[in-house]
Coordinates of C-alpha atoms and ligand atoms in Angstrom, one line a residue:
X1 CA 7.3 -22.0 -39.6
X2 CA 4.0 -20.5 -41.1
X3 CA 2.3 -17.6 -39.4
X4 CA -1.0 -17.6 -38.2
X5 CA -3.6 -15.9 -39.9
X6 CA -4.6 -12.5 -38.0
X7 CA -8.2 -12.3 -37.1
X8 CA -10.8 -9.7 -35.6
X9 CA -11.7 -10.2 -31.7
X10 CA -14.7 -12.4 -32.7
X11 CA -12.2 -14.8 -34.8
X12 CA -12.7 -13.9 -38.2
X13 CA -9.9 -13.8 -40.3
X14 CA -8.2 -10.4 -41.6
X15 CA -7.5 -9.9 -45.6
X16 CA -6.2 -6.2 -44.9
X17 CA -4.6 -4.6 -42.1
X18 CA -3.0 -1.5 -43.6
X19 CA -5.7 -0.1 -45.8
X20 CA -9.1 1.0 -44.4
X21 CA -11.8 0.8 -47.1
X22 CA -12.8 3.6 -48.9
X23 CA -15.2 4.9 -52.1
X24 CA -12.3 4.9 -54.6
X25 CA -8.4 5.4 -53.9
X26 CA -9.6 9.1 -53.3
X27 CA -12.9 8.7 -51.9
X28 CA -14.4 8.9 -48.1
X29 CA -14.3 5.7 -46.0
X30 CA -17.5 3.5 -45.8
X31 CA -19.3 1.6 -43.1
X32 CA -18.2 -1.8 -43.9
X33 CA -14.9 -0.7 -42.3
X34 CA -16.0 -2.9 -39.5
X35 CA -12.6 -3.6 -38.5
X36 CA -10.9 -0.3 -38.5
X37 CA -13.8 0.5 -36.2
X38 CA -13.1 -2.2 -34.1
X39 CA -9.5 -1.0 -33.5
X40 CA -10.0 2.4 -33.3
X41 CA -13.1 1.6 -30.6
X42 CA -10.9 -0.8 -28.9
X43 CA -8.0 1.5 -28.9
X44 CA -10.1 4.5 -27.3
X45 CA -10.9 2.3 -24.3
X46 CA -7.1 1.1 -23.6
X47 CA -6.6 2.6 -20.2
X48 CA -8.7 2.0 -17.2
X49 CA -9.1 5.1 -14.7
X50 CA -5.8 5.4 -13.2
X51 CA -5.8 5.1 -9.2
X52 CA -6.2 8.5 -7.5
X53 CA -3.2 7.6 -5.3
X54 CA -0.3 5.1 -6.0
X55 CA -0.9 5.4 -9.8
X56 CA 2.9 5.1 -10.7
X57 CA 4.2 1.2 -9.5
X58 CA 5.9 -1.7 -10.5
X59 CA 4.8 -5.4 -9.8
X60 CA 6.5 -9.0 -9.8
X61 CA 5.7 -12.5 -8.9
X62 CA 7.4 -14.4 -6.0
X63 CA 7.5 -16.8 -3.2
X64 CA 6.8 -16.2 0.6
X65 CA 8.7 -19.3 2.8
X66 CA 7.8 -19.7 6.1
X67 CA 10.7 -20.5 8.6
X68 CA 8.4 -20.5 11.9
X69 CA 5.1 -21.9 12.5
X70 CA 2.7 -19.3 13.7
X71 CA 0.2 -21.9 14.4
X72 CA 0.4 -21.1 18.5
X73 CA -1.5 -17.4 17.0
X74 CA -3.3 -18.3 14.0
X75 CA -5.0 -20.9 12.0
X76 CA -4.3 -19.1 8.9
X77 CA -3.3 -22.0 6.6
X78 CA -0.3 -20.6 5.1
X79 CA 1.4 -19.8 8.4
X80 CA 1.3 -23.4 9.9
X81 CA 4.5 -25.4 9.2
X82 CA 7.9 -24.0 8.8
X83 CA 8.9 -24.8 5.0
X84 CA 6.0 -23.9 4.0
X85 CA 5.8 -21.7 0.4
X86 CA 2.7 -19.6 -0.8
X87 CA 2.8 -17.7 -4.5
X88 CA 2.6 -14.0 -4.0
X89 CA 2.4 -11.2 -6.1
X90 CA 4.1 -7.8 -4.7
X91 CA 3.3 -4.1 -6.1
X92 CA 5.2 -1.3 -5.2
X93 CA 4.6 2.0 -5.7
X94 CA 4.7 6.1 -5.3
X95 CA 1.8 7.9 -3.9
X96 CA 1.2 11.2 -5.1
X97 CA 2.0 11.5 -8.7
X98 CA 0.2 9.8 -11.9
X99 CA 1.1 6.8 -13.9
X100 CA 3.7 8.3 -15.7
X101 CA 5.6 10.5 -12.9
X102 CA 9.0 9.7 -11.6
X103 CA 10.0 6.8 -9.7
X104 CA 12.4 9.2 -7.4
X105 CA 9.5 11.4 -5.6
X106 CA 10.0 12.2 -1.7
X107 CA 7.2 10.4 -1.4
X108 CA 6.0 7.2 0.8
X109 CA 6.1 4.1 -1.2
X110 CA 3.3 1.8 -1.3
X111 CA 4.4 -1.8 -0.5
X112 CA 1.6 -4.4 -1.3
X113 CA 1.5 -8.1 -1.3
X114 CA -1.1 -10.4 -2.5
X115 CA -0.5 -13.9 -0.6
X116 CA -2.3 -16.7 -3.1
X117 CA -3.1 -18.8 0.0
X118 CA -5.3 -21.9 -0.2
X119 CA -8.1 -20.5 1.7
X120 CA -8.2 -17.3 -0.6
X121 CA -6.5 -14.4 -0.9
X122 CA -4.7 -12.7 1.7
X123 CA -3.6 -9.1 0.7
X124 CA -1.3 -6.9 3.1
X125 CA -1.6 -3.3 1.3
X126 CA 1.0 -1.7 3.0
X127 CA 4.0 1.2 2.8
X128 CA 7.5 1.5 3.2
X129 CA 6.8 3.3 6.5
X130 CA 5.8 1.4 9.7
X131 CA 3.1 4.5 10.1
X132 CA 1.0 7.1 8.4
X133 CA 0.2 10.7 8.4
X134 CA -3.1 10.3 10.0
X135 CA -5.2 8.1 11.8
X136 CA -9.0 9.0 11.2
X137 CA -10.2 8.3 7.9
X138 CA -12.4 11.1 7.6
X139 CA -9.2 13.5 6.9
X140 CA -8.0 11.4 4.0
X141 CA -9.4 13.2 0.7
X142 CA -8.5 16.3 2.7
X143 CA -4.6 15.1 3.2
X144 CA -4.3 13.7 -0.2
X145 CA -5.8 16.8 -2.0
X146 CA -3.1 19.2 -0.3
X147 CA -0.3 16.9 -1.0
X148 CA -1.2 16.8 -4.6
X149 CA -0.8 19.4 -7.2
X150 CA -2.3 23.0 -6.9
X151 CA -5.7 22.8 -8.5
X152 CA -5.1 26.2 -10.4
X153 CA -1.2 25.7 -11.5
X154 CA -1.2 21.7 -11.5
X155 CA 2.2 22.4 -9.8
X156 CA 3.4 21.0 -6.7
X157 CA 2.5 23.2 -3.5
X158 CA 4.7 23.1 -0.4
X159 CA 2.8 25.5 1.1
X160 CA -0.6 23.5 0.9
X161 CA 1.7 20.3 2.0
X162 CA 2.8 22.4 5.5
X163 CA -0.5 24.0 5.7
X164 CA -2.0 20.5 5.9
X165 CA 0.6 19.1 8.3
X166 CA 0.4 22.3 10.3
X167 CA -3.2 21.4 11.2
X168 CA -2.5 18.0 11.9
X169 CA 0.0 17.2 14.6
X170 CA -0.5 13.4 14.2
X171 CA 1.4 13.8 10.6
X172 CA 4.8 14.7 12.4
X173 CA 5.9 11.1 12.9
X174 CA 5.6 10.3 9.5
X175 CA 6.7 13.4 8.0
X176 CA 9.5 13.5 9.9
X177 CA 10.1 9.7 8.0
X178 CA 9.5 11.3 5.1
X179 CA 11.9 14.5 5.1
X180 CA 14.6 12.4 6.7
X181 CA 17.4 10.6 4.9
X182 CA 15.0 7.8 4.1
X183 CA 12.4 9.7 2.2
X184 CA 13.5 9.2 -1.4
X185 CA 14.6 5.2 -1.9
X186 CA 16.8 4.1 -4.6
X187 CA 14.7 1.3 -6.0
X188 CA 11.9 -0.5 -5.1
X189 CA 14.3 -3.4 -3.9
X190 CA 16.1 -1.3 -1.4
X191 CA 13.1 -0.4 0.9
X192 CA 11.5 -2.1 3.9
X193 CA 7.8 -2.9 3.9
X194 CA 5.1 -2.4 6.5
X195 CA 1.8 -4.0 6.8
X196 CA 1.3 -0.8 9.2
X197 CA -1.9 -1.5 10.4
X198 CA -2.6 -3.6 13.3
X199 CA -4.3 -6.6 12.2
X200 CA -6.0 -9.5 14.1
X201 CA -4.4 -13.3 14.5
X202 CA -6.5 -16.2 15.9
X203 CA -5.9 -19.4 16.3
X204 CA -7.7 -23.0 16.1
X205 CA -8.7 -22.2 20.0
X206 CA -10.3 -19.0 19.1
X207 CA -7.8 -17.2 20.8
X208 CA -6.9 -13.7 19.4
X209 CA -3.8 -11.5 19.3
X210 CA -2.7 -8.5 17.8
X211 CA 0.3 -8.4 15.3
X212 CA 2.1 -6.2 12.8
X213 CA 4.0 -7.0 10.1
X214 CA 7.6 -6.0 9.0
X215 CA 9.5 -6.6 5.6
X216 CA 13.2 -6.2 6.1
X217 CA 14.9 -5.7 2.7
X218 CA 17.5 -7.8 2.4
X219 CA 19.3 -5.5 -0.3
X220 CA 19.9 -3.2 2.7
X221 CA 18.0 0.4 2.6
X222 CA 19.6 2.9 0.0
X223 CA 18.1 6.3 -0.3
X224 CA 19.1 8.9 -2.8
X225 CA 20.0 12.7 -1.8
X226 CA 17.1 15.4 -3.4
X227 CA 20.1 16.3 -5.7
X228 CA 20.8 12.5 -6.8
X229 CA 17.3 12.2 -7.5
X230 CA 16.7 15.1 -9.7
X231 CA 19.6 13.2 -12.2
X232 CA 17.7 9.9 -12.0
X233 CA 15.4 8.8 -15.5
X234 CA 12.0 8.5 -14.1
X235 CA 11.3 5.2 -14.4
X236 CA 14.7 4.1 -12.8
X237 CA 13.4 2.1 -10.1
X238 CA 11.2 0.3 -12.5
X239 CA 14.1 -0.7 -14.6
X240 CA 15.9 -1.9 -11.9
X241 CA 13.4 -4.1 -10.8
X242 CA 12.8 -5.7 -14.3
X243 CA 16.6 -6.1 -14.6
X244 CA 17.1 -7.6 -11.2
X245 CA 14.6 -10.0 -11.6
X246 CA 15.6 -11.0 -15.4
X247 CA 19.3 -11.6 -14.6
X248 CA 18.4 -13.9 -11.7
X249 CA 19.5 -11.8 -8.8
X250 CA 16.0 -11.9 -7.0
X251 CA 15.3 -9.3 -4.5
X252 CA 14.4 -10.9 -1.2
X253 CA 12.7 -9.2 2.3
X254 CA 13.3 -11.0 6.2
X255 CA 9.8 -11.3 7.0
X256 CA 9.2 -10.4 10.8
X257 CA 6.0 -9.9 13.1
X258 CA 5.1 -8.3 16.3
X259 CA 2.6 -9.9 18.4
X260 CA 0.6 -8.6 21.4
X261 CA -2.3 -10.4 23.2
X262 CA -5.5 -9.0 23.8
X263 CA -4.3 -8.7 27.4
X264 CA -1.3 -7.1 26.6
X265 CA -2.8 -4.6 24.5
X266 CA -5.4 -3.4 26.8
X267 CA -2.3 -2.0 29.2
X268 CA 0.3 -1.1 26.2
X269 CA 1.4 2.2 27.3
X270 CA 0.3 3.6 23.7
X271 CA -2.9 2.8 21.6
X272 CA -1.7 -0.2 19.7
X273 CA -4.9 0.7 17.0
X274 CA -3.3 4.3 16.3
X275 CA -1.9 4.2 12.7
X276 CA 0.6 7.1 13.7
X277 CA 2.5 5.2 16.1
X278 CA 4.7 2.4 16.0
X279 CA 5.4 -0.5 18.7
X280 CA 8.6 0.3 20.3
X281 CA 10.7 -2.6 19.6
X282 CA 11.7 -3.0 23.3
X283 CA 8.0 -3.7 24.1
X284 CA 7.0 -5.8 21.2
X285 CA 10.4 -7.6 19.9
X286 CA 10.3 -8.6 16.4
X287 CA 10.2 -12.3 16.0
X288 CA 11.6 -13.8 12.5
X289 CA 8.7 -15.9 10.4
X290 CA 10.4 -16.2 6.7
X291 CA 11.5 -14.5 3.7
X292 CA 9.6 -13.1 0.7
X293 CA 11.6 -13.3 -2.9
X294 CA 10.4 -11.5 -6.1
X295 CA 11.8 -14.1 -8.9
X296 CA 9.6 -13.7 -12.1
X297 CA 8.4 -10.3 -13.8
X298 CA 4.8 -9.6 -15.5
X299 CA 4.5 -10.7 -19.0
X300 CA 1.9 -8.0 -19.5
X301 CA 2.1 -4.7 -17.1
X302 CA -1.5 -3.7 -17.9
X303 CA -3.2 -6.8 -17.4
X304 CA -0.7 -8.1 -14.5
X305 CA 0.6 -5.1 -12.5
X306 CA -2.1 -2.0 -13.9
X307 CA -4.9 -4.8 -13.2
X308 CA -3.7 -5.9 -10.0
X309 CA -6.7 -5.0 -7.4
X310 CA -5.4 -5.1 -3.9
X311 CA -7.6 -4.7 -0.9
X312 CA -7.5 -4.7 2.8
X313 CA -10.9 -6.7 3.2
X314 CA -8.7 -9.8 1.4
X315 CA -8.6 -11.6 4.7
X316 CA -8.2 -15.1 5.3
X317 CA -9.6 -17.5 8.2
X318 CA -6.9 -16.8 11.2
X319 CA -6.2 -13.2 10.3
X320 CA -8.9 -10.7 11.0
X321 CA -8.9 -6.4 10.6
X322 CA -8.3 -4.7 14.1
X323 CA -10.1 -1.3 15.7
X324 CA -7.3 0.6 13.6
X325 CA -10.1 3.4 12.3
X326 CA -7.8 3.6 9.2
X327 CA -7.9 0.1 8.6
X328 CA -11.6 0.0 9.2
X329 CA -12.0 2.5 6.2
X330 CA -9.9 0.9 4.0
X331 CA -12.1 -2.3 3.9
X332 CA -15.0 -1.0 1.8
X333 CA -12.9 1.8 0.2
X334 CA -10.4 -0.4 -1.4
X335 CA -13.1 -2.8 -2.8
X336 CA -14.8 -0.1 -3.9
X337 CA -12.1 1.9 -5.8
X338 CA -11.5 -1.6 -7.6
X339 CA -15.1 -2.1 -8.8
X340 CA -14.8 1.5 -9.9
X341 CA -11.5 1.2 -11.7
X342 CA -11.1 -2.2 -13.0
X343 CA -15.0 -3.6 -12.6
X344 CA -17.0 -5.5 -10.5
X345 CA -15.6 -8.7 -11.6
X346 CA -12.1 -7.6 -11.1
X347 CA -11.3 -10.8 -9.0
X348 CA -12.1 -12.8 -12.0
X349 CA -8.8 -11.4 -13.7
X350 CA -5.9 -13.8 -13.6
X351 CA -3.6 -11.8 -11.3
X352 CA -6.3 -11.3 -9.0
X353 CA -8.0 -15.0 -9.3
X354 CA -7.7 -17.1 -6.0
X355 CA -5.4 -20.2 -6.9
X356 CA -8.4 -22.2 -4.8
X357 CA -11.6 -23.1 -5.4
X358 CA -14.4 -20.0 -5.2
X359 CA -17.8 -21.1 -4.6
X360 CA -20.4 -18.3 -4.2
X361 CA -23.6 -17.0 -5.6
X362 CA -22.6 -14.0 -6.8
X363 CA -23.6 -13.5 -10.9
X364 CA -23.8 -11.2 -13.6
X365 CA -22.0 -7.7 -14.0
X366 CA -19.4 -6.6 -16.6
X367 CA -17.0 -9.1 -18.2
X368 CA -19.0 -11.8 -16.0
X369 CA -17.6 -15.2 -17.0
X370 CA -14.0 -13.9 -17.9
X371 CA -12.2 -17.0 -16.3
X372 CA -15.3 -18.5 -14.5
X373 CA -18.1 -18.6 -17.1
X374 CA -20.4 -16.8 -14.6
X375 CA -20.9 -20.4 -13.0
X376 CA -23.0 -22.0 -15.9
X377 CA -26.8 -22.9 -15.0
X378 CA -25.7 -23.6 -11.4
X379 CA -28.0 -22.4 -8.5
X380 CA -27.8 -18.5 -7.8
X381 CA -29.1 -18.4 -4.3
X382 CA -28.8 -19.6 -0.9
X383 CA -30.0 -21.0 1.0
X384 CA -31.2 -23.7 -1.1
X385 CA -32.1 -27.2 -1.0
X386 CA -29.1 -28.7 -2.6
X387 CA -26.7 -30.8 -1.0
X388 CA -23.7 -30.6 -2.7
X389 CA -23.7 -26.4 -3.1
X390 CA -21.8 -24.0 -1.5
X391 CA -22.5 -23.5 2.1
X392 CA -21.4 -21.3 5.1
X393 CA -19.1 -23.2 7.7
X394 CA -19.3 -21.9 11.2
X395 CA -15.6 -23.2 11.8
X396 CA -14.2 -20.0 9.9
X397 CA -16.0 -17.4 12.2
X398 CA -13.5 -15.2 14.0
X399 CA -13.7 -15.1 17.7
X400 CA -15.9 -11.9 19.0
X401 CA -14.4 -8.9 19.6
X402 CA -15.2 -7.3 23.1
X403 CA -15.9 -3.8 23.1
X404 CA -13.7 -2.4 26.0
X405 CA -15.3 0.8 26.8
X406 CA -19.0 2.4 27.1
X407 CA -19.7 2.4 23.1
X408 CA -21.0 5.7 22.8
X409 CA -21.5 6.2 19.1
X410 CA -20.3 9.9 18.6
X411 CA -17.4 11.2 16.6
X412 CA -14.5 10.4 19.0
X413 CA -11.3 12.2 18.6
X414 CA -7.9 11.0 18.9
X415 CA -6.2 14.3 19.6
X416 CA -5.8 13.2 23.5
X417 CA -3.0 11.1 22.2
X418 CA 0.6 12.1 22.3
X419 CA 1.9 12.8 18.7
X420 CA 5.5 14.0 19.3
X421 CA 7.2 11.2 21.3
X422 CA 7.8 8.7 18.7
X423 CA 8.9 11.8 16.3
X424 CA 11.2 12.7 18.8
X425 CA 12.6 8.9 19.2
X426 CA 13.3 9.0 15.9
X427 CA 15.0 12.2 15.5
X428 CA 17.3 11.5 18.4
X429 CA 18.1 8.2 16.0
X430 CA 19.4 10.1 13.5
X431 CA 23.1 11.2 13.3
X432 CA 24.1 15.2 13.7
X433 CA 24.5 15.4 9.8
X434 CA 21.2 13.3 9.1
X435 CA 19.5 16.1 11.6
X436 CA 21.2 18.9 9.4
X437 CA 19.8 17.4 6.3
X438 CA 16.3 16.5 7.6
X439 CA 16.3 20.2 8.7
X440 CA 17.1 21.7 5.5
X441 CA 14.7 19.4 3.7
X442 CA 11.7 20.4 5.8
X443 CA 12.6 24.4 5.9
X444 CA 13.2 23.9 1.8
X445 CA 9.2 23.4 1.7
X446 CA 8.3 25.2 4.8
X447 CA 9.7 28.4 4.0
X448 CA 7.0 29.1 1.3
X449 CA 4.0 28.8 3.7
X450 CA 2.2 31.2 6.0
X451 CA 4.3 32.3 9.1
X452 CA 1.4 31.4 11.3
X453 CA 2.1 27.3 9.6
X454 CA 5.5 27.8 10.1
X455 CA 5.0 29.0 13.9
X456 CA 2.5 25.8 14.4
X457 CA 5.2 23.4 12.8
X458 CA 7.8 24.6 15.3
X459 CA 5.6 24.1 18.4
X460 CA 5.0 20.8 17.1
X461 CA 8.7 20.0 16.3
X462 CA 9.5 21.6 19.9
X463 CA 7.2 18.9 21.8
X464 CA 8.8 16.4 19.6
X465 CA 13.1 17.5 20.6
X466 CA 13.4 20.9 21.2
X467 CA 16.9 20.3 19.0
X468 CA 14.6 19.5 16.6
X469 CA 12.4 23.0 16.3
X470 CA 16.1 24.4 16.6
X471 CA 17.5 23.3 13.7
X472 CA 14.6 23.6 11.5
X473 CA 13.9 27.3 12.7
X474 CA 17.8 28.2 12.0
X475 CA 17.2 26.1 8.6
X476 CA 14.4 28.4 7.9
X477 CA 16.0 31.6 9.2
X478 CA 18.9 31.0 7.1
X479 CA 18.7 28.1 4.9
X480 CA 22.7 27.4 5.9
X481 CA 24.9 27.4 9.1
X482 CA 23.8 24.5 10.5
X483 CA 25.9 23.0 13.3
X484 CA 26.1 19.4 14.6
Ligands
NDP1 P1 14.4 0.8 18.0 O1 15.7 1.3 18.1 O2 14.2 -0.6 17.9 O3 14.6 0.7 16.2 C1 14.5 2.0 15.5 C2 14.0 1.5 14.2 O4 14.4 3.1 13.6 C3 14.7 0.6 13.4 O5 13.5 -0.3 13.0 C4 15.4 1.0 12.2 O6 15.0 0.3 10.9 C5 14.7 2.1 11.9 N1 15.3 3.7 11.3 C6 16.3 4.0 11.7 N2 16.5 5.2 10.8 C7 15.3 5.3 10.3 C8 15.2 6.4 9.3 N3 15.7 7.2 8.6 N4 13.7 6.4 8.8 C9 12.7 5.9 9.3 N5 13.2 4.3 10.2 C10 14.5 4.4 10.5 O7 13.1 1.7 18.6 P2 12.0 1.8 18.7 O8 11.1 0.4 18.3 O9 11.6 2.4 20.0 O10 11.5 3.0 17.5 C11 12.1 4.5 17.5 C12 11.7 5.1 16.4 O11 11.8 4.1 15.2 C13 10.3 4.9 15.9 O12 9.6 6.2 16.7 C14 10.1 5.2 14.6 O13 10.0 6.5 13.9 C15 11.1 4.4 14.0 N6 10.9 3.0 13.6 C16 10.4 2.0 14.6 C17 9.7 0.7 14.1 C18 9.2 0.0 14.5 O14 8.4 -0.7 14.3 N7 9.5 -0.2 16.1 C19 10.0 0.6 12.6 C20 10.8 1.6 12.0 C21 10.8 2.6 12.4 P3 16.3 -0.2 10.2 O15 16.4 -1.8 11.4 O16 15.3 -0.9 8.8 O17 17.3 0.3 10.0

């Protein structure tokens, strides 16, 4: 087989790729080294800004197979008939660390699924936890600053982490999950995924329902202790995923939903749009609706996983957002982040490109035409007088959402919510030994915090469950001698 000829990126054949051009064997380089300049200039631009959160991740392609029609609840085209298959891309991630941090931090895990449906991409940009640390997006930058490295030492700083939590009782539920035995997953394959937010579903009759998505790992939950995690190779979870898919051991998740009618949501005993809370299974049972399988590794990590651009605003007809304040803010923040990080035309990159026709009047911007030729000579404005060009269609309008209270425009605090009961419910599920390990893990960080931070945390724990506070108090004081 003959080798193809090396070329520049403009396609011109290259004669020598080992030696730069110089004025004599020992002389300086000359300006006609354009091939060298291209190599160095491209090399300098090989990185795009890494994600501020969820920087370290791994992704793979797969298939979502619907086992039960959701047509009574939604007109979403990929949720209509049992047996329907939809291609997906899933990116797992840790949250706090940079690109080259360990896969085995005690940290939530991102679980972001892009469904390539025939009516556009639906991105469910979730986590491995059903709840989150906050329920108002105003807090998000402060929260992330407090959990990341100390700005002076560039080292993890448990005192700052707990100082944030002591000022935000709404974090207690997620903090309990994070500090529990499930805080350090063994691999990407052994975690559950949750859409976490409440989303809307609307059917062909224009009736709206509220939904929560759950992806239960078929591999079983597996986690590591702090000691086990410390001895793992930093990229171990990525290796595990790549190897499993390469050997045909395709990981899968059973997909379930909880659904509430709009009417039931109005009288639900908890705020159904508060991201710090689950919908108790007893009140909203899980319904199995399908299976998600990963079956193809990426060919090029940068092009696919690094440039994968998820956005909760990627919704399809039949699925809507909800009044969840965190989701509302993510509708703008994620697209904005992708425009900054990858570029305004990120949806033209193959991993992000819809697998259905794209018809719009957007034009130009950096890298326009990567895959779509910038829509050639076609008309670039709407409305226009052409009969065959894209036009909106009212059939895709989501039903209007009524406001259920006198809608005063002002900052509304959610702090009259009960932030403690569900943390306590989870605590009470744990076996005695798990409670001890939880207390020890919390104490390991809390002992670095100021006394006033410790006191506030203990007050919150007391409200969740007096035994929870008691165990943590004893662990902070002695860091040993725990009882069952
Ligand atoms: P249930 O008894 O019906 O459900 C308990 C849930 O807890 C199960 O989904 C189980 O997940 C999960 N779980 C068990 N151990 C842990 C752990 N160490 N970390 C995180 N989750 C765990 O009770 P409720 O629905 O009333 O919920 C009680 C508490 O369970 C909640 O306050 C919440 O903290 C937690 N939870 C609830 C979920 C929900 O959607 N209702 C989802 C996940 C957690 P699995 O089946 O995977 O073992």
